[in-house]
Coordinates of C-alpha atoms and ligand atoms in Angstrom, one line a residue:
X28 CA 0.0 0.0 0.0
X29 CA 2.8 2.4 0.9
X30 CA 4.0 2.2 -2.6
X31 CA 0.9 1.6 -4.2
X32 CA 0.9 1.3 -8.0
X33 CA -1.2 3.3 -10.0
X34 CA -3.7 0.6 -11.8
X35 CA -5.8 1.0 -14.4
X36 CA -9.6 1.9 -14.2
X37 CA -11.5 -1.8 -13.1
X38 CA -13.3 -2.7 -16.0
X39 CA -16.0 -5.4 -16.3
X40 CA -16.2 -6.7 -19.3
X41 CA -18.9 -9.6 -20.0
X42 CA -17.0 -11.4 -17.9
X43 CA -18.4 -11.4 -14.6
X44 CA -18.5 -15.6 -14.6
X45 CA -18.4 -16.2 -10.2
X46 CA -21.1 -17.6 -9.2
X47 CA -21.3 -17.8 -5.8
X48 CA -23.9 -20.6 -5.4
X49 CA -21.1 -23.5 -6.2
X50 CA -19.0 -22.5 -3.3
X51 CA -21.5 -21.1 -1.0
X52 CA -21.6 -22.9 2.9
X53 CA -17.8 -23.9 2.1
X54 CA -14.9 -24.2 4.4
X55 CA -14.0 -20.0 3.2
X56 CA -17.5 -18.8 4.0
X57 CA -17.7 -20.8 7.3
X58 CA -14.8 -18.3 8.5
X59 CA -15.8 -15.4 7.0
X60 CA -19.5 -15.8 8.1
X61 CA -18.6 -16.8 11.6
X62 CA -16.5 -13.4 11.8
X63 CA -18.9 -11.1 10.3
X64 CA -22.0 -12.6 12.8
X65 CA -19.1 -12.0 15.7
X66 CA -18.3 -8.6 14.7
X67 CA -22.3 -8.0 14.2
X68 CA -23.0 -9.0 17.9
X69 CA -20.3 -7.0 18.9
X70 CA -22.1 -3.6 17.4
X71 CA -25.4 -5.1 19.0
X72 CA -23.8 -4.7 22.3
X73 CA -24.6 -1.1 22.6
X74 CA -27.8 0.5 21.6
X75 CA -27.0 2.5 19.3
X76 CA -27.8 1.4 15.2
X77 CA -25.1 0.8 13.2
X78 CA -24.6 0.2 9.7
X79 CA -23.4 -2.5 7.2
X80 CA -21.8 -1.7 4.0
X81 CA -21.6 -4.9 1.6
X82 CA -19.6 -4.1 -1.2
X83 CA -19.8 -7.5 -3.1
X84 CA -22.9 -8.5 -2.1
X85 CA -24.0 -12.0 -3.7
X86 CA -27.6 -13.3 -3.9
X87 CA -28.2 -13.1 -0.5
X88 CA -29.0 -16.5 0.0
X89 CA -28.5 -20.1 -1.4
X90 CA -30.7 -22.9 -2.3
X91 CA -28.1 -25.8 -1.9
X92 CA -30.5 -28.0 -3.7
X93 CA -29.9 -25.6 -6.9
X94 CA -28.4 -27.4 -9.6
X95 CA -25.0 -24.8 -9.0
X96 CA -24.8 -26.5 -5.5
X97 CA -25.7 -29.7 -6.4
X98 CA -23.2 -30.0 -8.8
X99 CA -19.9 -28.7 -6.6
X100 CA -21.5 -29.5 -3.0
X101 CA -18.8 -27.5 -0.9
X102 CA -21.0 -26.7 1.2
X103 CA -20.8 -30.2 2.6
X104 CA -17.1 -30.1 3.8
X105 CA -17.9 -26.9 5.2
X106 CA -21.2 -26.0 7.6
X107 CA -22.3 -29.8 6.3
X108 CA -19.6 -30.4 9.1
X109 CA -20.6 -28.2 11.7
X110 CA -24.2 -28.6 11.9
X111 CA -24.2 -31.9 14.2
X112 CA -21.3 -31.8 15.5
X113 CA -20.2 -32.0 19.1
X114 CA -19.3 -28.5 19.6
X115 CA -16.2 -27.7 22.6
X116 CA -16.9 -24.7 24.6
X117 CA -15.3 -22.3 23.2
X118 CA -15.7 -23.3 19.1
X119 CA -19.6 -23.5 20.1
X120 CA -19.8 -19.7 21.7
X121 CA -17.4 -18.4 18.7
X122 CA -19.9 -20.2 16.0
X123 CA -22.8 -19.4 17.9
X124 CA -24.4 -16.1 16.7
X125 CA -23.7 -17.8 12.7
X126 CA -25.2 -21.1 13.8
X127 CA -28.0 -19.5 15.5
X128 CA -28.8 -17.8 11.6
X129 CA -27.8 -21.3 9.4
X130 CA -30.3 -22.8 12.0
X131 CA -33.1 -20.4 11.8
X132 CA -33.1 -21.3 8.2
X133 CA -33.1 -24.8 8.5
X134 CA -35.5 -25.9 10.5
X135 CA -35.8 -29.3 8.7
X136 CA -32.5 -29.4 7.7
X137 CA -29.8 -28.4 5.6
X138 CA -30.9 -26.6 2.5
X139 CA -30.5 -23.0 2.8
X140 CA -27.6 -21.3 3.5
X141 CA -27.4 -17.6 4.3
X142 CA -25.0 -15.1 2.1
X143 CA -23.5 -12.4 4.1
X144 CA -26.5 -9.8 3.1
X145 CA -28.8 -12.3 5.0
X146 CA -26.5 -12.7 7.8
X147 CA -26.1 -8.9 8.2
X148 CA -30.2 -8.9 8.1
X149 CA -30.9 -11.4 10.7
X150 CA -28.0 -9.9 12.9
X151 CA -28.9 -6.5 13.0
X152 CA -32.0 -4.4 14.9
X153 CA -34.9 -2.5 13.8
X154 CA -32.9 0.8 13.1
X155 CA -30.0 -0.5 11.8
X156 CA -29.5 -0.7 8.3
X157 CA -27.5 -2.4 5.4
X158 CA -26.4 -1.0 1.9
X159 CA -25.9 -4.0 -0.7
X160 CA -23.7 -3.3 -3.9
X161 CA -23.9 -6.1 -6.6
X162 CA -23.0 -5.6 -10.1
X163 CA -24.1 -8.5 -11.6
X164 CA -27.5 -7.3 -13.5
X165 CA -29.5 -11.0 -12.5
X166 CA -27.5 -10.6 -9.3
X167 CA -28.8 -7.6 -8.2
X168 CA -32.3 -8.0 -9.1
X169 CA -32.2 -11.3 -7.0
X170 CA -31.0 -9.5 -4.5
X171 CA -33.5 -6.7 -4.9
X172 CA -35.9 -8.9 -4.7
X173 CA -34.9 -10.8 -1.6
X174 CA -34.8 -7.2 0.7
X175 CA -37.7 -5.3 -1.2
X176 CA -39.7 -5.6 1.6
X177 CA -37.1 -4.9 4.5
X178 CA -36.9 -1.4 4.7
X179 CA -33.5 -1.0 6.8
X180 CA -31.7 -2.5 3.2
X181 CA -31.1 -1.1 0.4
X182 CA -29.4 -2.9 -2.5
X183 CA -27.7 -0.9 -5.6
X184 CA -26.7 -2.3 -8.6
X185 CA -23.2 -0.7 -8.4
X186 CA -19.1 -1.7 -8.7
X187 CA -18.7 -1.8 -4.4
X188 CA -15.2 -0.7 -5.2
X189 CA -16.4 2.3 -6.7
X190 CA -19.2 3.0 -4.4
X191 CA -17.5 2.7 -1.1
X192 CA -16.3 6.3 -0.7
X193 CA -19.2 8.1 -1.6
X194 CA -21.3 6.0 1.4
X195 CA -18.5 6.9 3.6
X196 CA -19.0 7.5 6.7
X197 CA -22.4 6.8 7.3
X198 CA -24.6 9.1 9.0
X199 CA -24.9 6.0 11.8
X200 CA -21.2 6.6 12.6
X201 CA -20.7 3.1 13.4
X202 CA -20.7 0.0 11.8
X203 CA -18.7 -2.1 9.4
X204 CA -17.8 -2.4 5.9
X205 CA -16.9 -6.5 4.3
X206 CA -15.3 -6.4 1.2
X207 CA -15.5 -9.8 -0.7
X208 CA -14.7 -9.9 -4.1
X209 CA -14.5 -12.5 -6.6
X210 CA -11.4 -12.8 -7.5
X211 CA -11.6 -13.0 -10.7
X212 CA -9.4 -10.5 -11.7
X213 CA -5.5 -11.0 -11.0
X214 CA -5.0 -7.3 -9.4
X215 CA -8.0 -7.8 -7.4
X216 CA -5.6 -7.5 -4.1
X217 CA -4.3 -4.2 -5.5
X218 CA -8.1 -3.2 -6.6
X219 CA -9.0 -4.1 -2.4
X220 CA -6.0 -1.9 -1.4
X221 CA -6.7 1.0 -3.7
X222 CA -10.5 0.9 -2.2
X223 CA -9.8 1.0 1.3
X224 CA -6.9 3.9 0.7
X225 CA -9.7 5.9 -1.2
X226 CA -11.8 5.2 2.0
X227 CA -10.6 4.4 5.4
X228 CA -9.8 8.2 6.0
X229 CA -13.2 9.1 5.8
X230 CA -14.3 6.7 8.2
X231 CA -11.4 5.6 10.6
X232 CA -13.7 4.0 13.0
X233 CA -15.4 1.8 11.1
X234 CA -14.8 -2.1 11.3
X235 CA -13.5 -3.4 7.9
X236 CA -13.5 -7.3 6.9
X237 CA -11.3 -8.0 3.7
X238 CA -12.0 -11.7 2.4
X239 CA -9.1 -13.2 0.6
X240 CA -8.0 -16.5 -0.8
X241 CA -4.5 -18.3 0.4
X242 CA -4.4 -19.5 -3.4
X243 CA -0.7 -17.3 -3.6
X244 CA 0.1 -17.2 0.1
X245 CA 2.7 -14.1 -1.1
X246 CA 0.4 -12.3 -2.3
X247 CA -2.2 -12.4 0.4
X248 CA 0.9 -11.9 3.0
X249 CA 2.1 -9.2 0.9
X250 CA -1.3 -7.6 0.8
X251 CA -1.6 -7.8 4.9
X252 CA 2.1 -7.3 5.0
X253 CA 1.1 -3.3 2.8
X254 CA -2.3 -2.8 4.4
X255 CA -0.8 -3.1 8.4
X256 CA 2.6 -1.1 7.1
X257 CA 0.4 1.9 5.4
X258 CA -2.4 2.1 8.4
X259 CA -0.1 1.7 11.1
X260 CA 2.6 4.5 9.6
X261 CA 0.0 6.6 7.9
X262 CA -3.1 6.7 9.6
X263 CA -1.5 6.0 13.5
X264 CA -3.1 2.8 13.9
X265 CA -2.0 0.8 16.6
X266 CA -1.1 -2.9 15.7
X267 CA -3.8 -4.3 17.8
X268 CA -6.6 -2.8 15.5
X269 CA -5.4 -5.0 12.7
X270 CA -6.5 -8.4 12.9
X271 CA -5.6 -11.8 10.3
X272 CA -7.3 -15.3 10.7
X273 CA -6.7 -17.8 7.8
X274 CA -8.1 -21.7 7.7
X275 CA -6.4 -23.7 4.9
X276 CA -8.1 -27.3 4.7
X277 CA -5.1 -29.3 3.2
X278 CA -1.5 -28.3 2.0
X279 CA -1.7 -24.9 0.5
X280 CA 0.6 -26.3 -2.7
X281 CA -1.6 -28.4 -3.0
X282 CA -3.4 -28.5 -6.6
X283 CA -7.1 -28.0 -7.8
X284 CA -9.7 -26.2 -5.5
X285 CA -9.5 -23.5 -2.8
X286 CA -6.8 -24.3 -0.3
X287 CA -6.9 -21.7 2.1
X288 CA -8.4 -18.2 2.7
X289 CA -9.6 -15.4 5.2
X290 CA -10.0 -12.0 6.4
X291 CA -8.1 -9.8 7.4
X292 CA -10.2 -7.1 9.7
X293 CA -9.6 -3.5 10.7
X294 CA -10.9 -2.2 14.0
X295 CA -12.1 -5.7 15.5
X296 CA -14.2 -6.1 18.1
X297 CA -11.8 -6.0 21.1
X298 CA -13.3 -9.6 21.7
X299 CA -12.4 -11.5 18.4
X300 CA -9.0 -12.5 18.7
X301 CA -9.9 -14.3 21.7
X302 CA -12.7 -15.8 20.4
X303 CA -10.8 -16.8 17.2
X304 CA -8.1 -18.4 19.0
X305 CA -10.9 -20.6 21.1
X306 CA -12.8 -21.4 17.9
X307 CA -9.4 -22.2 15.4
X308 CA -7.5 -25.3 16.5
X309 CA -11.1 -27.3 16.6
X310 CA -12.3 -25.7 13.3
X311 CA -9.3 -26.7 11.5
X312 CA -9.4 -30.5 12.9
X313 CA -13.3 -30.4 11.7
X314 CA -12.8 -29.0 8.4
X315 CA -9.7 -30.8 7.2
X316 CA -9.5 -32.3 3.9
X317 CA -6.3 -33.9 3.8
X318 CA -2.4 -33.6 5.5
X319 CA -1.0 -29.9 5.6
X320 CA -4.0 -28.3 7.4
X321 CA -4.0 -25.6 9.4
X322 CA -5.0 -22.1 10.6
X323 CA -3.4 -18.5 11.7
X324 CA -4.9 -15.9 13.7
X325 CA -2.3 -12.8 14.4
X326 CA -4.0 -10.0 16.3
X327 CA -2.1 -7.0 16.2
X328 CA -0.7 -7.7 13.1
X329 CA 2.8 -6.0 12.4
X330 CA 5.0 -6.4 9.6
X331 CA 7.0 -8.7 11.7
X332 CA 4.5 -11.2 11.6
X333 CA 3.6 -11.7 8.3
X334 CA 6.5 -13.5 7.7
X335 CA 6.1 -15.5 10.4
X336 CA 5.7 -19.3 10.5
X337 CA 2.1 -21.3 10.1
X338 CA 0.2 -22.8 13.3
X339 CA 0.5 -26.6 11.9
Ligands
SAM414 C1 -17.8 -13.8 -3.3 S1 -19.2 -13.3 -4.0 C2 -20.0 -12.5 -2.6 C3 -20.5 -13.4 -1.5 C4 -21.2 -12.6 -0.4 N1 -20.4 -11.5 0.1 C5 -21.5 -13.6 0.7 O1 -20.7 -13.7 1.6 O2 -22.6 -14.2 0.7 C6 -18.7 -11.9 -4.9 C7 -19.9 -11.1 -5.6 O3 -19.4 -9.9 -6.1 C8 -20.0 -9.6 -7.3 N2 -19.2 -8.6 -7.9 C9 -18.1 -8.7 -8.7 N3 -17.5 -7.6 -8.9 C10 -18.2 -6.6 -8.3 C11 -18.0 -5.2 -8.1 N4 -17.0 -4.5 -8.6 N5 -18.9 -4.6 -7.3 C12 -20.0 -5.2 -6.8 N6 -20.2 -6.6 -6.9 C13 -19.3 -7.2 -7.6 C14 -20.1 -10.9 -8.0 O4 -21.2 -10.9 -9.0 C15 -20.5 -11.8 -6.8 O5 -21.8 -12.0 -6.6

């Protein structure tokens, strides 16, 4: 980030192809789900209403008996896993305010499994509220259609990248921002980096969660490595305020599908870390899919530690 190269304008051509319904309710979204319902809770805890900016939104929810699903059923390595199982202590209070929304839907069940838009909804009060950007046209009007009746969201059809500074800072003056792109797009670390430069100075207190994959670990370190360097030298951000937990399921050289991934999150909740660190070790063990597994959580993340050494 410090030395941030200038990039070209994004660009969609017709070539928005992710669809999120193959992977949805896999290992990535387990993590990333079960830190944006923590981080939720965590705003709930004082009165005030608070707002959610989704900049990538998705559908909002997923039929895992859709034919996407059907055919690439991640979701069954990943909450297909957690569901029944026998829960420790502390991995069942971490999970427990995502669980509590994955069960609400499924009464019956597996079948539906709740997008972050959905989580955000179920989390949050009567006079919170939730901006949705999704630039996929079908996309969008799915999406549209999910929340036209919940008046505390609003969904745009709009590039979240571009969007983000303009909603900056909300009138709530609290809240949090998750930015979980496609990746798609080879540069779309450096697109992540360029949207949060363009915004965090207008809103320095928010809480930001940046999903990434693992799928070039020196990338993803790099990107942490630039984001904690630039907001700890330039905007006076104390370590502790930068937060990374990553879950890989097998060997992250290992070929084929997703490895590893996770967030890394600005301004946590001051209870996260803790939580993480009860919830990892047994999440890891439960979602494994072969030797080489493993997790990280570094809170207070420092350039130091990026290049530190793995959990397992
Ligand atoms: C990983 S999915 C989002 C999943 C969702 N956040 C969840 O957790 O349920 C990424 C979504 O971003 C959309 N997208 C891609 N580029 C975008 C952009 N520049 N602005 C907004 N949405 C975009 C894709 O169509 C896709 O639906």
């Amino acid at each position: 980030m410090r030395a941030m190269e200038t990039l070209p304008e994004k660009r969609y051509s017709a070539g928005m192809n992710y669809r999120h319904a193959f992977h949805a309710g896999n290992f990535a979204d387990v993590l990333k789900h079960c830190v944006l319902a923590l981080c939720l809770e965590h705003l709930k805890s004082k009165p005030k209403p608070f707002r959610v900016i989704d900049t990538h939104a998705g559908i909002g929810g997923y039929d895992l008996a859709s034919s996407e699903a059907a055919r690439s059923p991640e979701w069954k390595d990943g909450i297909g896993r957690l569901l029944n199982a026998d829960l420790p202590e502390a991995a069942a209070g971490a999970l427990a305010p995502y669980l509590d929304v994955v069960r609400a839907l499924n009464p019956d069940g597996m079948r539906h499994y709740p997008g972050s838009p959905e989580i955000s909804a179920r989390l949050s009060r009567a006079d919170d509220r939730i901006h949705l950007c999704e630039l996929h046209e079908a996309d969008a009007k799915t999406l549209d259609d999910r929340y036209r009746r919940d008046a505390r969201v609003k969904v745009e059809r709009r590039d979240g990248y571009k969007a983000l500074k303009s909603l900056l800072p909300p009138k709530e003056k609290r809240g949090l921002v998750l930015i979980d792109p496609p990746f798609e797009d080879r540069d779309e670390l450096a697109h992540m980096a360029e949207a949060v430069n363009g915004a965090f100075g207008q809103w320095p207190t928010g809480t930001y969660i940046f999903w990434r994959s693992l799928k070039n670990l020196w990338a993803a370190d790099r990107f942490d490595n630039g984001l904690a360097e630039w907001l700890i030298a330039e905007k006076g951000i104390e370590p502790e305020k930068i937060l990374r937990a990553d879950l890989w399921v097998r060997d992250l050289a290992s070929e084929g599908k997703l490895a590893g991934a996770g967030v890394v999150v600005i301004n946590p909740p001051f209870t996260l870390e803790e939580k993480l660190l009860g919830l990892m070790p047994w999440l890891a063990d439960t979602l494994a899919q072969g030797d080489g597994y493993g997790w990280r959580v570094d809170g207070g993340l420092t350039d130091e530690d990026v290049e530190e050494g793995l959990e397992e």
